[in-house]
Amino acid sequence: MVKKLIAGNWKMNGDLGTALTLTREIVAGIDADPRLAGTCDFLLCPPFVHLARVRANLGQKNIESGSVMLGAQDCSEKDNGAVTGDISAVMLADCGVQAVILGHSERRQGHQETSELVKAKATQAHKAGLIAVICVGETETEREQGTHFKIVETQIKASLPDGANAENTVIAYEPVWAIGTGKTATPEDVRSMHKFIRETIGNMRILYGGSVKADNAADLFSTENVDGALIGGASLKSDQYLGIAKSV
Ligand code: PGA
């Protein structure tokens, strides 16, 4: 069985104390249930400023085995230089980061990030040896208009850099209307879109994201071509996050 990737996107939440408590609770939960390391890979994506401290709390065994990975929520499209406020992929790798979320809809919409920019960022991530978790997904209007497959296909084709493969790239399908809203896509919506993405990208992992919780994860994980979840709100509670993993 291919392990499911359980990715927590903590977004801009909490302080250092809550980040470390959450990390310790999650690591303790994973260590307490050896079955989990056999069924899941874990990825925790705290805010930039907490990365180093969270890493120090992941536990040497988990870091070495790669079963619990550290991720960032964005990186620069540039190598280095006069780019005030940005963080390069090389800097992230230097802090022990293994993956980076790119093109989240909150950045595509709130920071006007285009797929071309996401592609440039993913190129930097790959050069630094990071896994790029590239987010795609349609808005509610686009789904109502029936253009969701076309939108997702266009985003994928324009966001993936040359050399993207199953080792260095993960796709997260996150319908924008399902993020943080409590609305989840129907099993048929998820099945048909993940099948479509699989046909577009081949064997890269495809995560589903958008209001994933412990009580809807089992249905999602039993859906064909769902290789894991990108979890926002529910990843901030260790019992929810671990509950999602346990439903694999
Ligand atoms: P949500 O967020 O789980 O809170 O809907 C998902 C995401 O934005 O990645």
mmCIF file of C-alpha atoms and ligand atoms in Angstrom:
data_model
loop_
_atom_site.group_PDB
_atom_site.id
_atom_site.type_symbol
_atom_site.label_atom_id
_atom_site.label_comp_id
_atom_site.label_asym_id
_atom_site.label_seq_id
_atom_site.Cartn_x
_atom_site.Cartn_y
_atom_site.Cartn_z
ATOM 1 C CA MET A 1 0.000 0.000 0.000
ATOM 2 C CA VAL A 2 1.268 3.499 -0.829
ATOM 3 C CA LYS A 3 1.337 5.540 2.347
ATOM 4 C CA LYS A 4 -1.054 8.472 2.585
ATOM 5 C CA LEU A 5 0.504 11.895 3.118
ATOM 6 C CA ILE A 6 -1.125 13.687 6.050
ATOM 7 C CA ALA A 7 -0.135 17.328 5.607
ATOM 8 C CA GLY A 8 -1.030 19.969 8.187
ATOM 9 C CA ASN A 9 -1.079 23.577 6.995
ATOM 10 C CA TRP A 10 -1.045 25.649 10.162
ATOM 11 C CA LYS A 11 -1.333 28.910 8.198
ATOM 12 C CA MET A 12 -0.798 32.095 10.288
ATOM 13 C CA ASN A 13 -2.150 30.669 13.528
ATOM 14 C CA GLY A 14 -0.922 30.363 17.072
ATOM 15 C CA ASP A 15 2.233 31.449 18.830
ATOM 16 C CA LEU A 16 5.459 29.595 19.548
ATOM 17 C CA GLY A 17 3.997 27.986 22.656
ATOM 18 C CA THR A 18 0.982 26.557 20.829
ATOM 19 C CA ALA A 19 3.186 25.423 17.903
ATOM 20 C CA LEU A 20 5.456 23.471 20.237
ATOM 21 C CA THR A 21 2.584 21.977 22.225
ATOM 22 C CA LEU A 22 0.895 20.881 19.002
ATOM 23 C CA THR A 23 4.163 19.393 17.717
ATOM 24 C CA ARG A 24 4.774 17.449 20.925
ATOM 25 C CA GLU A 25 1.199 16.120 21.034
ATOM 26 C CA ILE A 26 1.318 15.018 17.394
ATOM 27 C CA VAL A 27 4.738 13.362 17.728
ATOM 28 C CA ALA A 28 3.636 11.599 20.926
ATOM 29 C CA GLY A 29 0.504 10.346 19.144
ATOM 30 C CA ILE A 30 2.531 9.020 16.207
ATOM 31 C CA ASP A 31 5.107 7.384 18.482
ATOM 32 C CA ALA A 32 2.343 5.775 20.565
ATOM 33 C CA ASP A 33 0.746 4.034 17.572
ATOM 34 C CA PRO A 34 3.411 2.261 15.467
ATOM 35 C CA ARG A 35 0.755 1.296 12.883
ATOM 36 C CA LEU A 36 0.581 4.950 11.817
ATOM 37 C CA ALA A 37 4.172 5.058 10.525
ATOM 38 C CA GLY A 38 3.275 2.103 8.307
ATOM 39 C CA THR A 39 0.209 3.710 6.765
ATOM 40 C CA CYS A 40 1.027 7.429 6.688
ATOM 41 C CA ASP A 41 3.752 9.971 6.036
ATOM 42 C CA PHE A 42 3.359 13.150 8.046
ATOM 43 C CA LEU A 43 4.095 16.734 7.054
ATOM 44 C CA LEU A 44 3.799 19.660 9.460
ATOM 45 C CA CYS A 45 3.826 23.180 7.963
ATOM 46 C CA PRO A 46 4.112 25.820 10.685
ATOM 47 C CA PRO A 47 4.688 29.541 10.049
ATOM 48 C CA PHE A 48 8.277 30.408 8.942
ATOM 49 C CA VAL A 49 9.313 31.808 12.311
ATOM 50 C CA HIS A 50 8.470 28.557 14.113
ATOM 51 C CA LEU A 51 10.146 26.151 11.681
ATOM 52 C CA ALA A 52 13.452 25.681 13.492
ATOM 53 C CA ARG A 53 11.831 25.212 16.904
ATOM 54 C CA VAL A 54 9.228 22.803 15.575
ATOM 55 C CA ARG A 55 11.988 20.791 13.881
ATOM 56 C CA ALA A 56 13.857 20.507 17.165
ATOM 57 C CA ASN A 57 10.747 18.875 18.622
ATOM 58 C CA LEU A 58 10.075 16.317 15.883
ATOM 59 C CA GLY A 59 12.330 13.689 17.446
ATOM 60 C CA GLN A 60 15.552 12.366 15.903
ATOM 61 C CA LYS A 61 13.996 8.999 14.995
ATOM 62 C CA ASN A 62 11.141 10.629 13.088
ATOM 63 C CA ILE A 63 13.477 13.003 11.264
ATOM 64 C CA GLU A 64 15.918 10.266 10.291
ATOM 65 C CA SER A 65 13.234 7.864 9.101
ATOM 66 C CA GLY A 66 11.535 10.678 7.187
ATOM 67 C CA SER A 67 8.171 9.664 8.619
ATOM 68 C CA VAL A 68 7.532 13.159 9.984
ATOM 69 C CA MET A 69 8.590 15.916 7.607
ATOM 70 C CA LEU A 70 8.791 19.647 8.098
ATOM 71 C CA GLY A 71 7.240 21.954 5.527
ATOM 72 C CA ALA A 72 6.985 25.688 4.863
ATOM 73 C CA GLN A 73 3.966 27.504 3.456
ATOM 74 C CA ASP A 74 5.704 29.446 0.657
ATOM 75 C CA CYS A 75 9.123 30.344 -0.758
ATOM 76 C CA SER A 76 10.575 33.003 -3.028
ATOM 77 C CA GLU A 77 10.834 32.590 -6.782
ATOM 78 C CA LYS A 78 14.308 34.147 -6.570
ATOM 79 C CA ASP A 79 17.638 32.577 -5.554
ATOM 80 C CA ASN A 80 18.652 35.370 -3.158
ATOM 81 C CA GLY A 81 19.255 39.092 -3.068
ATOM 82 C CA ALA A 82 17.340 42.296 -2.451
ATOM 83 C CA VAL A 83 13.865 40.838 -1.881
ATOM 84 C CA THR A 84 12.780 42.279 1.455
ATOM 85 C CA GLY A 85 10.591 39.989 3.502
ATOM 86 C CA ASP A 86 10.872 36.864 1.342
ATOM 87 C CA ILE A 87 12.488 33.549 2.230
ATOM 88 C CA SER A 88 14.427 31.483 -0.299
ATOM 89 C CA ALA A 89 14.056 27.746 -0.817
ATOM 90 C CA VAL A 90 17.743 27.303 0.042
ATOM 91 C CA MET A 91 17.180 29.041 3.403
ATOM 92 C CA LEU A 92 14.297 26.669 4.099
ATOM 93 C CA ALA A 93 16.395 23.614 3.244
ATOM 94 C CA ASP A 94 19.116 24.981 5.513
ATOM 95 C CA CYS A 95 16.593 25.019 8.412
ATOM 96 C CA GLY A 96 15.801 21.336 7.863
ATOM 97 C CA VAL A 97 12.665 21.904 5.788
ATOM 98 C CA GLN A 98 11.863 19.101 3.313
ATOM 99 C CA ALA A 99 8.738 20.396 1.559
ATOM 100 C CA VAL A 100 6.990 23.646 0.715
ATOM 101 C CA ILE A 101 3.345 24.428 -0.041
ATOM 102 C CA LEU A 102 3.067 26.582 -3.168
ATOM 103 C CA GLY A 103 0.167 28.259 -4.914
ATOM 104 C CA HIS A 104 -2.303 27.878 -2.067
ATOM 105 C CA SER A 105 -5.548 29.622 -3.039
ATOM 106 C CA GLU A 106 -5.052 32.102 -0.187
ATOM 107 C CA ARG A 107 -1.854 33.196 -1.969
ATOM 108 C CA ARG A 108 -3.279 32.937 -5.481
ATOM 109 C CA GLN A 109 -6.210 35.145 -4.410
ATOM 110 C CA GLY A 110 -4.826 37.288 -1.564
ATOM 111 C CA HIS A 111 -1.399 37.901 -3.123
ATOM 112 C CA GLN A 112 -2.394 37.649 -6.798
ATOM 113 C CA GLU A 113 0.007 34.748 -7.378
ATOM 114 C CA THR A 114 -0.196 33.394 -10.898
ATOM 115 C CA SER A 115 0.576 29.859 -11.998
ATOM 116 C CA GLU A 116 3.700 31.226 -13.736
ATOM 117 C CA LEU A 117 4.931 32.560 -10.392
ATOM 118 C CA VAL A 118 4.070 29.259 -8.692
ATOM 119 C CA LYS A 119 6.128 27.487 -11.357
ATOM 120 C CA ALA A 120 9.126 29.758 -10.690
ATOM 121 C CA LYS A 121 8.807 29.054 -6.960
ATOM 122 C CA ALA A 122 8.547 25.309 -7.569
ATOM 123 C CA THR A 123 11.693 25.490 -9.704
ATOM 124 C CA GLN A 124 13.515 27.057 -6.752
ATOM 125 C CA ALA A 125 12.090 24.448 -4.383
ATOM 126 C CA HIS A 126 13.334 21.614 -6.583
ATOM 127 C CA LYS A 127 16.773 23.204 -6.979
ATOM 128 C CA ALA A 128 17.037 23.302 -3.177
ATOM 129 C CA GLY A 129 15.976 19.651 -2.910
ATOM 130 C CA LEU A 130 12.521 20.409 -1.502
ATOM 131 C CA ILE A 131 9.263 18.659 -2.368
ATOM 132 C CA ALA A 132 6.848 21.177 -3.923
ATOM 133 C CA VAL A 133 3.258 20.708 -2.748
ATOM 134 C CA ILE A 134 1.449 22.579 -5.519
ATOM 135 C CA CYS A 135 -2.153 23.579 -4.809
ATOM 136 C CA VAL A 136 -4.832 23.849 -7.470
ATOM 137 C CA GLY A 137 -8.596 24.200 -7.340
ATOM 138 C CA GLU A 138 -11.581 25.988 -8.783
ATOM 139 C CA THR A 139 -13.781 28.690 -7.243
ATOM 140 C CA GLU A 140 -17.473 28.167 -6.556
ATOM 141 C CA THR A 141 -18.405 30.229 -9.647
ATOM 142 C CA GLU A 142 -16.080 28.183 -11.848
ATOM 143 C CA ARG A 143 -17.676 24.971 -10.610
ATOM 144 C CA GLU A 144 -21.167 26.363 -11.164
ATOM 145 C CA GLN A 145 -20.144 27.328 -14.688
ATOM 146 C CA GLY A 146 -18.838 23.804 -15.261
ATOM 147 C CA THR A 147 -15.298 24.968 -16.049
ATOM 148 C CA HIS A 148 -13.628 23.257 -13.057
ATOM 149 C CA PHE A 149 -11.777 20.561 -15.011
ATOM 150 C CA LYS A 150 -10.411 23.097 -17.480
ATOM 151 C CA ILE A 151 -9.356 25.476 -14.663
ATOM 152 C CA VAL A 152 -7.536 22.736 -12.758
ATOM 153 C CA GLU A 153 -5.856 21.418 -15.902
ATOM 154 C CA THR A 154 -4.667 24.916 -16.840
ATOM 155 C CA GLN A 155 -3.343 25.545 -13.309
ATOM 156 C CA ILE A 156 -1.465 22.234 -13.264
ATOM 157 C CA LYS A 157 0.066 22.666 -16.711
ATOM 158 C CA ALA A 158 1.194 26.233 -15.979
ATOM 159 C CA SER A 159 2.399 25.617 -12.389
ATOM 160 C CA LEU A 160 4.497 22.462 -12.784
ATOM 161 C CA PRO A 161 8.131 23.084 -13.681
ATOM 162 C CA ASP A 162 10.162 20.913 -16.041
ATOM 163 C CA GLY A 163 11.523 17.946 -14.162
ATOM 164 C CA ALA A 164 8.526 17.657 -11.821
ATOM 165 C CA ASN A 165 8.101 14.017 -10.865
ATOM 166 C CA ALA A 166 6.601 11.763 -8.214
ATOM 167 C CA GLU A 167 9.611 12.228 -5.921
ATOM 168 C CA ASN A 168 9.772 16.017 -5.922
ATOM 169 C CA THR A 169 6.160 17.108 -6.481
ATOM 170 C CA VAL A 170 2.796 16.578 -4.818
ATOM 171 C CA ILE A 171 -0.456 18.039 -6.145
ATOM 172 C CA ALA A 172 -3.093 19.225 -3.660
ATOM 173 C CA TYR A 173 -6.575 19.570 -5.117
ATOM 174 C CA GLU A 174 -8.394 22.109 -2.968
ATOM 175 C CA PRO A 175 -11.704 23.407 -4.275
ATOM 176 C CA VAL A 176 -11.615 27.025 -3.088
ATOM 177 C CA TRP A 177 -15.246 26.880 -1.953
ATOM 178 C CA ALA A 178 -14.429 24.013 0.425
ATOM 179 C CA ILE A 179 -11.508 25.697 2.228
ATOM 180 C CA GLY A 180 -12.352 26.751 5.761
ATOM 181 C CA THR A 181 -16.062 26.699 4.992
ATOM 182 C CA GLY A 182 -17.095 23.334 6.430
ATOM 183 C CA LYS A 183 -18.336 22.409 2.937
ATOM 184 C CA THR A 184 -16.709 19.298 1.528
ATOM 185 C CA ALA A 185 -16.855 18.149 -2.034
ATOM 186 C CA THR A 186 -19.078 15.127 -2.579
ATOM 187 C CA PRO A 187 -17.311 11.750 -2.969
ATOM 188 C CA GLU A 188 -18.215 11.867 -6.654
ATOM 189 C CA ASP A 189 -16.728 15.400 -7.073
ATOM 190 C CA VAL A 190 -13.513 14.162 -5.445
ATOM 191 C CA ARG A 191 -13.409 10.887 -7.375
ATOM 192 C CA SER A 192 -13.928 12.488 -10.760
ATOM 193 C CA MET A 193 -11.468 15.350 -10.213
ATOM 194 C CA HIS A 194 -8.724 13.106 -8.771
ATOM 195 C CA LYS A 195 -9.142 10.695 -11.693
ATOM 196 C CA PHE A 196 -8.833 13.647 -14.071
ATOM 197 C CA ILE A 197 -5.708 14.924 -12.279
ATOM 198 C CA ARG A 198 -4.193 11.419 -12.305
ATOM 199 C CA GLU A 199 -4.679 11.280 -16.074
ATOM 200 C CA THR A 200 -3.031 14.704 -16.371
ATOM 201 C CA ILE A 201 0.043 14.154 -14.157
ATOM 202 C CA GLY A 202 0.693 10.428 -13.896
ATOM 203 C CA ASN A 203 1.953 8.951 -10.650
ATOM 204 C CA MET A 204 2.551 12.017 -8.438
ATOM 205 C CA ARG A 205 0.738 11.983 -5.123
ATOM 206 C CA ILE A 206 -2.603 13.803 -5.213
ATOM 207 C CA LEU A 207 -3.903 15.209 -1.910
ATOM 208 C CA TYR A 208 -7.425 16.435 -1.274
ATOM 209 C CA GLY A 209 -7.892 19.596 0.792
ATOM 210 C CA GLY A 210 -10.890 21.571 2.003
ATOM 211 C CA SER A 211 -12.567 21.066 5.384
ATOM 212 C CA VAL A 212 -11.003 17.640 5.950
ATOM 213 C CA LYS A 213 -11.783 16.423 9.480
ATOM 214 C CA ALA A 214 -11.494 13.209 11.467
ATOM 215 C CA ASP A 215 -15.116 12.362 10.692
ATOM 216 C CA ASN A 216 -14.962 12.743 6.904
ATOM 217 C CA ALA A 217 -11.409 11.500 6.269
ATOM 218 C CA ALA A 218 -12.202 7.784 5.997
ATOM 219 C CA ASP A 219 -14.548 8.367 3.055
ATOM 220 C CA LEU A 220 -11.982 10.552 1.332
ATOM 221 C CA PHE A 221 -9.133 8.096 1.845
ATOM 222 C CA SER A 222 -11.186 5.237 0.443
ATOM 223 C CA THR A 223 -11.740 7.240 -2.747
ATOM 224 C CA GLU A 224 -9.566 6.176 -5.670
ATOM 225 C CA ASN A 225 -6.538 8.422 -6.383
ATOM 226 C CA VAL A 226 -6.735 10.247 -3.028
ATOM 227 C CA ASP A 227 -3.179 9.866 -1.731
ATOM 228 C CA GLY A 228 -3.555 11.976 1.380
ATOM 229 C CA ALA A 229 -4.942 15.241 2.684
ATOM 230 C CA LEU A 230 -3.890 18.861 3.045
ATOM 231 C CA ILE A 231 -5.525 19.956 6.272
ATOM 232 C CA GLY A 232 -5.985 23.505 7.528
ATOM 233 C CA GLY A 233 -8.247 24.125 10.531
ATOM 234 C CA ALA A 234 -8.332 20.529 11.774
ATOM 235 C CA SER A 235 -4.511 20.303 11.732
ATOM 236 C CA LEU A 236 -4.390 22.785 14.614
ATOM 237 C CA LYS A 237 -5.919 20.230 16.984
ATOM 238 C CA SER A 238 -3.747 17.188 17.635
ATOM 239 C CA ASP A 239 -6.713 14.868 18.238
ATOM 240 C CA GLN A 240 -8.270 15.880 14.905
ATOM 241 C CA TYR A 241 -4.983 15.604 13.010
ATOM 242 C CA LEU A 242 -4.190 12.200 14.511
ATOM 243 C CA GLY A 243 -7.807 11.132 14.034
ATOM 244 C CA ILE A 244 -7.509 11.885 10.319
ATOM 245 C CA ALA A 245 -4.352 9.749 10.131
ATOM 246 C CA LYS A 246 -5.995 6.936 12.075
ATOM 247 C CA SER A 247 -8.830 6.787 9.568
ATOM 248 C CA VAL A 248 -6.433 5.623 6.821
HETATM 249 P P1 PGA B 1 -9.258 23.765 5.775
HETATM 250 O O1 PGA B 1 -8.022 24.346 4.920
HETATM 251 O O2 PGA B 1 -8.920 22.343 6.112
HETATM 252 O O3 PGA B 1 -9.326 24.658 6.982
HETATM 253 O O4 PGA B 1 -10.463 23.864 4.915
HETATM 254 C C1 PGA B 1 -7.384 23.551 3.947
HETATM 255 C C2 PGA B 1 -6.272 24.341 3.334
HETATM 256 O O5 PGA B 1 -6.411 25.559 3.176
HETATM 257 O O6 PGA B 1 -5.223 23.782 2.976
#
